[in-house]
mmCIF file with all atom_site columns, C-alpha atoms in Angstrom:
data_model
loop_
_atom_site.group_PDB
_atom_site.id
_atom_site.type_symbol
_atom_site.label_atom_id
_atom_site.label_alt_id
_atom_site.label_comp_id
_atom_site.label_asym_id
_atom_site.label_entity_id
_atom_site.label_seq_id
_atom_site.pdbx_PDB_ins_code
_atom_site.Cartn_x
_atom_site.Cartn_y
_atom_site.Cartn_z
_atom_site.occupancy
_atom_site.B_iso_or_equiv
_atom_site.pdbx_formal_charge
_atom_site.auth_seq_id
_atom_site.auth_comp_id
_atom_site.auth_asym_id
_atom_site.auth_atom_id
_atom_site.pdbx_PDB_model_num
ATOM 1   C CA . UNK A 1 1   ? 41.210  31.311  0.055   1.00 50.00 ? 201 UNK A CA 1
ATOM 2   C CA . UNK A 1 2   ? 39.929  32.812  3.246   1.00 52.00 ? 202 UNK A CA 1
ATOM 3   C CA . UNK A 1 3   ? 40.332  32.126  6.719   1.00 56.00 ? 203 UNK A CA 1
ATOM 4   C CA . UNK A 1 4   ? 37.375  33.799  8.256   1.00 54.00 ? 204 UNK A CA 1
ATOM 5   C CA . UNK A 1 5   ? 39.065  33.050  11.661  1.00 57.00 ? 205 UNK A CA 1
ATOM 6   C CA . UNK A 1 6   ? 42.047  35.444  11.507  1.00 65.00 ? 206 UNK A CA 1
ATOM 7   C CA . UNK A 1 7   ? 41.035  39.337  11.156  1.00 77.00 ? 207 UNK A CA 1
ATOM 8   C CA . UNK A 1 8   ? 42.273  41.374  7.626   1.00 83.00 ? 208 UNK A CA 1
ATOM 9   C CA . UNK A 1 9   ? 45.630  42.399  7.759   1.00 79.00 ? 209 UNK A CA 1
ATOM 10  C CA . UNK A 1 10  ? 45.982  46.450  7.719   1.00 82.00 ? 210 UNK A CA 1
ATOM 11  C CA . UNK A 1 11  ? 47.049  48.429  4.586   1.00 78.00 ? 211 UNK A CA 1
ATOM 12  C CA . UNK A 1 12  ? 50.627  48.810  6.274   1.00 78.00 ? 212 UNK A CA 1
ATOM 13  C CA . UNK A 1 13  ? 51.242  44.974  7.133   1.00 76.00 ? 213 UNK A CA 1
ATOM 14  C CA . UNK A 1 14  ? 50.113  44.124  3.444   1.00 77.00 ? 214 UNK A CA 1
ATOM 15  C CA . UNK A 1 15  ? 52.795  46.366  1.835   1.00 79.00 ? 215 UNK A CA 1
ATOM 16  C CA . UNK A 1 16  ? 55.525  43.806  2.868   1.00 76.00 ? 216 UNK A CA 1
ATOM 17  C CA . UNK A 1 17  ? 53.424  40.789  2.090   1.00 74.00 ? 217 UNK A CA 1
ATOM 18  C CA . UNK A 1 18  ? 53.382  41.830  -1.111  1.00 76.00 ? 218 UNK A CA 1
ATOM 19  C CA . UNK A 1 19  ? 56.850  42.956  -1.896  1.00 71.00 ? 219 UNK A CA 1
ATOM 20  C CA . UNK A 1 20  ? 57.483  39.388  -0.583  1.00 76.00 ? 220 UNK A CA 1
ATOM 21  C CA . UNK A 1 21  ? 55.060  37.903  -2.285  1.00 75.00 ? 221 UNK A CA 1
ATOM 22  C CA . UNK A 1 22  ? 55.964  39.442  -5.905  1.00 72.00 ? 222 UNK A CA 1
ATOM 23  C CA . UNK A 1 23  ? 60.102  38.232  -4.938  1.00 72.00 ? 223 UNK A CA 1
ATOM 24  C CA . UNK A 1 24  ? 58.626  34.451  -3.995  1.00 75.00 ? 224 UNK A CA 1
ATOM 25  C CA . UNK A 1 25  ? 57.075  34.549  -7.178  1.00 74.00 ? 225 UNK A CA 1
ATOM 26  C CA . UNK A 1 26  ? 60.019  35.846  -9.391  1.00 74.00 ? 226 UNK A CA 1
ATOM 27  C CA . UNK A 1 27  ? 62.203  33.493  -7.869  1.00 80.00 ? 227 UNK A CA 1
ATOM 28  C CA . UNK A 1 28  ? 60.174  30.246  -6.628  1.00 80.00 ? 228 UNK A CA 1
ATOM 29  C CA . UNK A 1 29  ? 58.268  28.422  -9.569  1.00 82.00 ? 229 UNK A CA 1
ATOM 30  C CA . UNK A 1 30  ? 56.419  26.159  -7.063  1.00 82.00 ? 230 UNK A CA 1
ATOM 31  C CA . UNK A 1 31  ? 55.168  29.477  -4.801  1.00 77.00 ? 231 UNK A CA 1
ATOM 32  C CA . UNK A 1 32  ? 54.113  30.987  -8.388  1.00 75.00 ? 232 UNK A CA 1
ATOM 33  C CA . UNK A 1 33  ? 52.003  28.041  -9.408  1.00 79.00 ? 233 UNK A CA 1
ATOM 34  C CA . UNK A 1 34  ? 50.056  28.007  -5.727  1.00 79.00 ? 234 UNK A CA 1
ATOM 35  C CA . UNK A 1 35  ? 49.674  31.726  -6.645  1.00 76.00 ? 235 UNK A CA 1
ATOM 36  C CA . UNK A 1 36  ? 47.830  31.072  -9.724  1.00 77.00 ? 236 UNK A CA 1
ATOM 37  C CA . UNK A 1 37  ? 45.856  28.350  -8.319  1.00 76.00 ? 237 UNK A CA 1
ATOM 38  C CA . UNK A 1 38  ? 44.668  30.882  -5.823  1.00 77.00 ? 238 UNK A CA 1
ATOM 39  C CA . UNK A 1 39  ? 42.127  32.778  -8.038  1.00 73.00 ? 239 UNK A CA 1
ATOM 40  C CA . UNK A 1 40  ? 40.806  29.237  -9.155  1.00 75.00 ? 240 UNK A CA 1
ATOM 41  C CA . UNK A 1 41  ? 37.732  28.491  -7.676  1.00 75.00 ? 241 UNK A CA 1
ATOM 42  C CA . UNK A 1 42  ? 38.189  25.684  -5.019  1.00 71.00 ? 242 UNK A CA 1
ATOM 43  C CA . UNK A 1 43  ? 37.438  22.380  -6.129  1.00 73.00 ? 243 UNK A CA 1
ATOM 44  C CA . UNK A 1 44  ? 34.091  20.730  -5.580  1.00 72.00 ? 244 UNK A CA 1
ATOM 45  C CA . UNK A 1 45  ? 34.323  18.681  -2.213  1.00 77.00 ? 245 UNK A CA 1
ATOM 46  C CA . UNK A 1 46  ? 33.946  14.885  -3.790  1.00 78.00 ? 246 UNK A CA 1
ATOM 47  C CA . UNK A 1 47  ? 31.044  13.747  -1.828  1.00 77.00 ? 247 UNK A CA 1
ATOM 48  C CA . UNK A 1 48  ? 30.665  9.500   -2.347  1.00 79.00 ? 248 UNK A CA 1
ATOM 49  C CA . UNK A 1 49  ? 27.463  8.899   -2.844  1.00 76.00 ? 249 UNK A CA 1
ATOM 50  C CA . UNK A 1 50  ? 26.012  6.312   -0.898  1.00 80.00 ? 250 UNK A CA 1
ATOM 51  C CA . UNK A 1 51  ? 24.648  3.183   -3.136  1.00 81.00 ? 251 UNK A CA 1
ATOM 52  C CA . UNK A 1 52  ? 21.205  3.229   -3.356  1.00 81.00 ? 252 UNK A CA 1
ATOM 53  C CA . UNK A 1 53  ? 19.757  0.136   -0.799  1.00 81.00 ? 253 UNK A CA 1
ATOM 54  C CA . UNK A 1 54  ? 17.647  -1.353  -3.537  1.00 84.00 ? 254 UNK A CA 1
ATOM 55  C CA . UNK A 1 55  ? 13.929  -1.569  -2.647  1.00 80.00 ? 255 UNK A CA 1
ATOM 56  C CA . UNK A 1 56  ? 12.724  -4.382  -1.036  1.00 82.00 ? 256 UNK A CA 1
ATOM 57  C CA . UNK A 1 57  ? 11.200  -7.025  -3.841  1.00 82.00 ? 257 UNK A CA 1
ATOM 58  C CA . UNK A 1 58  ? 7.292   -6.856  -3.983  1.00 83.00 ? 258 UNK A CA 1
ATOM 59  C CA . UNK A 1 59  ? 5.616   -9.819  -2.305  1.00 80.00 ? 259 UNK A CA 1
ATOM 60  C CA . UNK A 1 60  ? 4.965   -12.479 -4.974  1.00 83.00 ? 260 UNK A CA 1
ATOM 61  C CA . UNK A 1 61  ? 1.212   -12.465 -6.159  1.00 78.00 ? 261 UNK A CA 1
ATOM 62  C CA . UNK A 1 62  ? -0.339  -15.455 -6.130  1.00 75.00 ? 262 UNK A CA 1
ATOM 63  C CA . UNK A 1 63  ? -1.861  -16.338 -8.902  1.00 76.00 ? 263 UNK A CA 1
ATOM 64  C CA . UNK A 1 64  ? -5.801  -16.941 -8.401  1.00 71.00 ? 264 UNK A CA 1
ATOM 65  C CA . UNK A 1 65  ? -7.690  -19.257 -10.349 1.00 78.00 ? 265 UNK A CA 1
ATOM 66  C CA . UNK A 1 66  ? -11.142 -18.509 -11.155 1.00 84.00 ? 266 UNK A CA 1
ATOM 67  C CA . UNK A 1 67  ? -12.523 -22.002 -10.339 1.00 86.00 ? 267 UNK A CA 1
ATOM 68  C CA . UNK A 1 68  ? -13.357 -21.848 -6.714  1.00 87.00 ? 268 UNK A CA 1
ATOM 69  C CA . UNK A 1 69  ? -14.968 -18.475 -7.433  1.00 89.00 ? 269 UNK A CA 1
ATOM 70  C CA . UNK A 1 70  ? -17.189 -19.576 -10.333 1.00 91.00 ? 270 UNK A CA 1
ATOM 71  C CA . UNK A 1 71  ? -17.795 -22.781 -8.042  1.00 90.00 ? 271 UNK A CA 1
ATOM 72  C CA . UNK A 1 72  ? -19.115 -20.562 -5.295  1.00 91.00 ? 272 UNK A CA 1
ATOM 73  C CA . UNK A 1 73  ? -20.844 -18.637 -8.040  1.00 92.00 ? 273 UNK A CA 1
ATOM 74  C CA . UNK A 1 74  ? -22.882 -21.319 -9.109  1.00 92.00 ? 274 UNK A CA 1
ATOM 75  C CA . UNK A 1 75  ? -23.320 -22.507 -5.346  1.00 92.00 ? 275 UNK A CA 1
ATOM 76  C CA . UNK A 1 76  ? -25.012 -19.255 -5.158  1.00 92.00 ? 276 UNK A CA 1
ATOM 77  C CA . UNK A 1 77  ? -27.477 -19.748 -8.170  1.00 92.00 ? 277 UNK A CA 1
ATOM 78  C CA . UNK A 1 78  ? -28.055 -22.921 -7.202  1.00 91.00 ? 278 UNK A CA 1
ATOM 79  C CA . UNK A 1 79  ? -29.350 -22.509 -3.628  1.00 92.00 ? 279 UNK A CA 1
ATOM 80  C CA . UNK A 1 80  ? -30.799 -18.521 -4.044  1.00 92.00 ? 280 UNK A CA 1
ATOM 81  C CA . UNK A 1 81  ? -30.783 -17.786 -7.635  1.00 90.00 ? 281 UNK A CA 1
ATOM 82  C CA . UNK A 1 82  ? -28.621 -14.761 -7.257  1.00 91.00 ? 282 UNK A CA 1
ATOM 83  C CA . UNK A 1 83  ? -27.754 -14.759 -10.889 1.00 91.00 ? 283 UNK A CA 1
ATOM 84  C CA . UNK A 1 84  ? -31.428 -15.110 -11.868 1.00 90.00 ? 284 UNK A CA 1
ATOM 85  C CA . UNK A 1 85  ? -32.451 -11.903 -9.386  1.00 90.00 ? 285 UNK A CA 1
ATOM 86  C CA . UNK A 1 86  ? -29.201 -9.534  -10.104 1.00 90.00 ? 286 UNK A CA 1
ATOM 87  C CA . UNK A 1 87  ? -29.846 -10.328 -13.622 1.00 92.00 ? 287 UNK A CA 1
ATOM 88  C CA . UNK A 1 88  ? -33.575 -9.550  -13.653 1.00 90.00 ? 288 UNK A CA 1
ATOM 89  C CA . UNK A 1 89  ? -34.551 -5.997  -14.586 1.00 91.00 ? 289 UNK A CA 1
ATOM 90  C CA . UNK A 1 90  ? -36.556 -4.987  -11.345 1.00 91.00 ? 290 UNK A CA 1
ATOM 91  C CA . UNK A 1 91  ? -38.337 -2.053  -12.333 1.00 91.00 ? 291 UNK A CA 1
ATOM 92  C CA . UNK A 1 92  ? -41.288 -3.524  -13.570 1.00 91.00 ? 292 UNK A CA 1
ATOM 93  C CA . UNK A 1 93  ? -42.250 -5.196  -10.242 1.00 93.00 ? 293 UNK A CA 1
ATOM 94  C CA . UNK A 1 94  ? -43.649 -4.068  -6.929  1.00 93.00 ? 294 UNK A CA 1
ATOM 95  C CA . UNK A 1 95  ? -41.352 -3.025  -3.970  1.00 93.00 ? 295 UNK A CA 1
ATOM 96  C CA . UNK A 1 96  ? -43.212 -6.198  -2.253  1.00 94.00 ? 296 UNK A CA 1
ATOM 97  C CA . UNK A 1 97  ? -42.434 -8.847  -5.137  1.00 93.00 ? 297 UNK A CA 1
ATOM 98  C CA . UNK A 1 98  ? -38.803 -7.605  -4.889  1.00 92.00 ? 298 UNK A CA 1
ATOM 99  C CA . UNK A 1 99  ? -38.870 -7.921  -1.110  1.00 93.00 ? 299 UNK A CA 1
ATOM 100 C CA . UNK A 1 100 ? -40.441 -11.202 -1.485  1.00 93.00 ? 300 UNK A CA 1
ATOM 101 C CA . UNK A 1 101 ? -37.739 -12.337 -4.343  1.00 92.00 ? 301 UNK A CA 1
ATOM 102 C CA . UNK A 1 102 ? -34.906 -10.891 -1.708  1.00 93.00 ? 302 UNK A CA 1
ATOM 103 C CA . UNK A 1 103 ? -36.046 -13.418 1.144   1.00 93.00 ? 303 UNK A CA 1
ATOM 104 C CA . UNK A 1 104 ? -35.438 -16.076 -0.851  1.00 92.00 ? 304 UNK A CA 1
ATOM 105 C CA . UNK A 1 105 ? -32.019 -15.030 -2.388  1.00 93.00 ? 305 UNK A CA 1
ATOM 106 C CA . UNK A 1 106 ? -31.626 -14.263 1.339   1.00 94.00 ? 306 UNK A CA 1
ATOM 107 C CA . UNK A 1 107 ? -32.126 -17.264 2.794   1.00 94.00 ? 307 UNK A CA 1
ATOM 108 C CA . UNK A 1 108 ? -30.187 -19.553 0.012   1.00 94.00 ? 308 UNK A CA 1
ATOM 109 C CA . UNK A 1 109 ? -27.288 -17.039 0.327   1.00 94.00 ? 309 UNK A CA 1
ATOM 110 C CA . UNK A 1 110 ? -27.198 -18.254 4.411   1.00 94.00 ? 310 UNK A CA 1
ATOM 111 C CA . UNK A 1 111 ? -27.497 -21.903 3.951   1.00 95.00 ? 311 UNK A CA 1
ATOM 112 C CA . UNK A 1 112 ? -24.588 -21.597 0.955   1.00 94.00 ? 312 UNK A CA 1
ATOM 113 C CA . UNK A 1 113 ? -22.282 -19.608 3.737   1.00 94.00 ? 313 UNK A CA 1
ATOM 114 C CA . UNK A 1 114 ? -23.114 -21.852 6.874   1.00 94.00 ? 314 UNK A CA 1
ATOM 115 C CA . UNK A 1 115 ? -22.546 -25.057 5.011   1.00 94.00 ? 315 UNK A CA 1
ATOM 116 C CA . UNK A 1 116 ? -19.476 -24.120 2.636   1.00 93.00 ? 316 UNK A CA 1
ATOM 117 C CA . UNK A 1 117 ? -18.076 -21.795 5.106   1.00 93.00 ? 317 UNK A CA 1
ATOM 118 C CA . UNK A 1 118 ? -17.032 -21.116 8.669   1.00 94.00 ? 318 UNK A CA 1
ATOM 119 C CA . UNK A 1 119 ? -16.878 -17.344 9.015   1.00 93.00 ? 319 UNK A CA 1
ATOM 120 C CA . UNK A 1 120 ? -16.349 -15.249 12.267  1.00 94.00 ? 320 UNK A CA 1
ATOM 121 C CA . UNK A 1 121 ? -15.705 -11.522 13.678  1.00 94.00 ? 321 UNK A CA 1
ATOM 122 C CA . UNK A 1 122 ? -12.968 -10.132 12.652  1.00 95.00 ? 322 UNK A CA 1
ATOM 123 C CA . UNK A 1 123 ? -12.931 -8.030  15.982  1.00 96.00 ? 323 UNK A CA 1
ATOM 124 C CA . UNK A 1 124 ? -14.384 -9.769  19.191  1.00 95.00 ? 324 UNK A CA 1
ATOM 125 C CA . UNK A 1 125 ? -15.681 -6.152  20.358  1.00 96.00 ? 325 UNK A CA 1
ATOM 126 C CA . UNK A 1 126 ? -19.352 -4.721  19.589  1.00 95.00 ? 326 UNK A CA 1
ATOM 127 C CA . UNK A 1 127 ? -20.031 -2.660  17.038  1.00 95.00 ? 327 UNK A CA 1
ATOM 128 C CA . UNK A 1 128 ? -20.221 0.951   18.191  1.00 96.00 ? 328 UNK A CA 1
ATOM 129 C CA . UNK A 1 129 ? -17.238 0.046   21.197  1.00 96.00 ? 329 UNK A CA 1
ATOM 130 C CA . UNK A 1 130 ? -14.363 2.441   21.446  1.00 96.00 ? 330 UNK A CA 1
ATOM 131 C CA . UNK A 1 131 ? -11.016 0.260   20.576  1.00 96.00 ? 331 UNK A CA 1
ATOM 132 C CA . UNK A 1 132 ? -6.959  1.010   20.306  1.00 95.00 ? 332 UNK A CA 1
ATOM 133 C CA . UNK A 1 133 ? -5.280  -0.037  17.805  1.00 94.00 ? 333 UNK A CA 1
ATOM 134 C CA . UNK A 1 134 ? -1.762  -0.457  18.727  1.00 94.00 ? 334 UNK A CA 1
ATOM 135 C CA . UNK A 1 135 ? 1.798   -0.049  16.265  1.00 93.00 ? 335 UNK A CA 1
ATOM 136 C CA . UNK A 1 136 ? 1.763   -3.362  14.153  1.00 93.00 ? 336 UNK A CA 1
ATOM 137 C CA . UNK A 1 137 ? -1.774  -4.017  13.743  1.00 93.00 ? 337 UNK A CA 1
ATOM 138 C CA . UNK A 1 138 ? -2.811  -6.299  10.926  1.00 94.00 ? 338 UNK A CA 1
ATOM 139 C CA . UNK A 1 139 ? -3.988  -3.696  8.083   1.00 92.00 ? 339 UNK A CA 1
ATOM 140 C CA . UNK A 1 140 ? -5.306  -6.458  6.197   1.00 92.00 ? 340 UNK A CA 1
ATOM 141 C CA . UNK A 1 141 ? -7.521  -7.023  8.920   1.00 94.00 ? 341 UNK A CA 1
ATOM 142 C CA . UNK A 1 142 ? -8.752  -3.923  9.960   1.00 94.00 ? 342 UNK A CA 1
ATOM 143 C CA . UNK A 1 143 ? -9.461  -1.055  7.316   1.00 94.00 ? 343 UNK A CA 1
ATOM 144 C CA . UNK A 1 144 ? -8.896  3.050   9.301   1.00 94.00 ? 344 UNK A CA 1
ATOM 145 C CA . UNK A 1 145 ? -11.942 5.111   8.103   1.00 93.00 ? 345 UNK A CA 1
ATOM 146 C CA . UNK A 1 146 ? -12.723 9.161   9.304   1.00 92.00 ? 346 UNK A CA 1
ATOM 147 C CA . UNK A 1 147 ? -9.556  11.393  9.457   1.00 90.00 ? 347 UNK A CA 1
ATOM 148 C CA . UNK A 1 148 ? -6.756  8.951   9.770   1.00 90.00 ? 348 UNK A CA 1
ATOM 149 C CA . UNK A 1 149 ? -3.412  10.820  10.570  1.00 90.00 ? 349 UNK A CA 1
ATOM 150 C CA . UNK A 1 150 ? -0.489  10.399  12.268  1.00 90.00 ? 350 UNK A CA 1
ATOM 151 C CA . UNK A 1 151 ? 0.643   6.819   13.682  1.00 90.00 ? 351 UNK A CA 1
ATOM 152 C CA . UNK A 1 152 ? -0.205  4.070   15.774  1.00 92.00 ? 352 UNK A CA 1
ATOM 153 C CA . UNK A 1 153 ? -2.037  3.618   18.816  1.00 94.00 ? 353 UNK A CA 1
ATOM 154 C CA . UNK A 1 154 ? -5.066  4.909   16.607  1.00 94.00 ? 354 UNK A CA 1
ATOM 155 C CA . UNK A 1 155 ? -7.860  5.802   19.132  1.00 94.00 ? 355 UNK A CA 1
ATOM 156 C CA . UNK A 1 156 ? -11.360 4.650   17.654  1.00 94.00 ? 356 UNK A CA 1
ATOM 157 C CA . UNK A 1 157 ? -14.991 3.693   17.379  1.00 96.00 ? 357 UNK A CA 1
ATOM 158 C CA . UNK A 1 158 ? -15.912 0.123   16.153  1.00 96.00 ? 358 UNK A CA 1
ATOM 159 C CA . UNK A 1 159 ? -17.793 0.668   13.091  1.00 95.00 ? 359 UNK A CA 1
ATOM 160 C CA . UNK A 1 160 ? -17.908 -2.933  11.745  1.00 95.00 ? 360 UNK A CA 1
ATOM 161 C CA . UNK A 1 161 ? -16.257 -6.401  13.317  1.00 95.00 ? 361 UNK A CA 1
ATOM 162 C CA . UNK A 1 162 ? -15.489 -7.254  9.976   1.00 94.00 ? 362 UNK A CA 1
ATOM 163 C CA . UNK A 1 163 ? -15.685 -11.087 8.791   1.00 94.00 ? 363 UNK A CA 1
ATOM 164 C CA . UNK A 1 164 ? -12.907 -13.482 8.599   1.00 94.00 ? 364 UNK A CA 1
ATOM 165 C CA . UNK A 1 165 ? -13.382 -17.216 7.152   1.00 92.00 ? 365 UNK A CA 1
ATOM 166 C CA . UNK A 1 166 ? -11.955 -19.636 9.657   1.00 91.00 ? 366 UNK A CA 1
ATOM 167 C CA . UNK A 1 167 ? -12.424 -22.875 7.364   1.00 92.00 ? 367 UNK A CA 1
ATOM 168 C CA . UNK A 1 168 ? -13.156 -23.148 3.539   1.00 92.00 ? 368 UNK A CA 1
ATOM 169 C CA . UNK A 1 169 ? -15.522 -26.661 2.736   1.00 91.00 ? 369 UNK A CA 1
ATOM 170 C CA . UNK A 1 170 ? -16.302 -26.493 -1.042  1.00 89.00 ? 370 UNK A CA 1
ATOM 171 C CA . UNK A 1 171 ? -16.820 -29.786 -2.802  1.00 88.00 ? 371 UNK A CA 1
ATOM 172 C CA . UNK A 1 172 ? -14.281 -31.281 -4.889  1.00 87.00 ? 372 UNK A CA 1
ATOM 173 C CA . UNK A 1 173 ? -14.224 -30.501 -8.502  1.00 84.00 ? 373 UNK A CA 1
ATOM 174 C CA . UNK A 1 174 ? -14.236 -32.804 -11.207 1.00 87.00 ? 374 UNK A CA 1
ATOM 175 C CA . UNK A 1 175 ? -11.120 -32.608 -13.866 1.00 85.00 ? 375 UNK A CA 1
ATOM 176 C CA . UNK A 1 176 ? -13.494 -32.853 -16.477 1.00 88.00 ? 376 UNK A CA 1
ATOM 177 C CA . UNK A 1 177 ? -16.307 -30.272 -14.599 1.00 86.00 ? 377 UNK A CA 1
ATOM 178 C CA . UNK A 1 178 ? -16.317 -26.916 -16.285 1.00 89.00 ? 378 UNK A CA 1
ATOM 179 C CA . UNK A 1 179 ? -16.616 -24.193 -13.864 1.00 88.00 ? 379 UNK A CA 1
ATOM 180 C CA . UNK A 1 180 ? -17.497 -21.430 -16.214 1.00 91.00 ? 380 UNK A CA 1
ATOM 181 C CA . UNK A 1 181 ? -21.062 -23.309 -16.770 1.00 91.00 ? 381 UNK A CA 1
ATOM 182 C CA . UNK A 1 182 ? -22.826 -21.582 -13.139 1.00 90.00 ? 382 UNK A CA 1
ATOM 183 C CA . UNK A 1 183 ? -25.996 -23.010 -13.959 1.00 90.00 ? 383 UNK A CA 1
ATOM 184 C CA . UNK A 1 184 ? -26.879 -25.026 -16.709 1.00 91.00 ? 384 UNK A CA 1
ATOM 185 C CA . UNK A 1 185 ? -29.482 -24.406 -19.282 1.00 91.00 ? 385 UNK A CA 1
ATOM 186 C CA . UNK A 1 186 ? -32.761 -26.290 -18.243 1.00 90.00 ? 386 UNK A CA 1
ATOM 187 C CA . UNK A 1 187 ? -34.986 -27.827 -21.140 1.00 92.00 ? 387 UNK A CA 1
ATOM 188 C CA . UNK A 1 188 ? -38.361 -29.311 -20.037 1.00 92.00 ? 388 UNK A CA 1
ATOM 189 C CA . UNK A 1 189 ? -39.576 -31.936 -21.559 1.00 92.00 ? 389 UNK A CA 1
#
């Protein structure tokens, strides 16, 4: 073992260190044994390693059931036909029956959100307004777009307010009321 602190003895001064050395040896069993263990390689420093913090649990999922969805669904077909127009191959009509079609899917879409739903801005600001997000935003809220690097206050230009739904009002569902039938099948008689 080296000291890198004190300087290398000279070729004189190490003559008597090791005529004393080789006597210590001869005559000192313990001084021998430190002598051998001094071309060992020094032990490996024992380093504890730190327990691993485990990582946070995961939020529990909530489990979603597909009623209110296929409820709203068939809210949809009801009022605009949605089903009826996504489902319909368009390419055989004009641009103008397909706009015409769209007005009405339009316009039962609306009165399915304003009377089912009460839905607001996300963001109070107009579209196209320069806003600051500061550290500890809601990220479920608002979504970064462009070249998004480094951390908060992000600097930005209101692209879309976004849409939040402030109150839910669908109507109760039967326990007997299947929810995968959307719209039933119509026979005229």
């Amino acid at each position: 073992m080296t000291n890198p602190t004190l300087s290398t003895p000279s070729f004189w001064r190490r003559i008597p260190l090791a005529f004393g050395a080789f006597f210590s040896t001869l005559s000192d069993a313990d001084y021998a044994a430190r002598i051998v263990r001094i071309d060992e390689p020094a032990p490996a420093p024992v380093v504890v390693a730190p327990k691993p913090t485990p990582a946070p649990a995961p939020a529990p999922l909530r489990i979603a059931t597909p009623d209110a969805a296929l409820q709203l669904l068939g809210l949809f077909q009801r009022e605009a036909r949605l089903i009826d127009f996504t489902q319909e191959n368009l390419s055989a009509y004009s641009d103008a029956d397909i706009g015409a079609a769209a007005r009405v899917v339009h316009e039962g879409c609306s009165k399915v959100l304003r009377e089912h739903f009460t839905i607001a801005a996300v963001r109070a600001e107009a579209e196209g307004s320069r806003v600051v997000l500061e550290a500890g935003f809601d990220a479920g809220a608002v979504r970064l777009t462009g070249n998004v690097v480094g951390a908060a206050p992000f600097r930005g230009t209101l692209s879309h307010r976004g849409w939040r739904a402030s109150d839910v009002r669908l109507p109760k569902l039967a326990d007997a009321h299947d929810a995968t039938i959307l719209a039933p099948a119509e026979v005229e008689l």
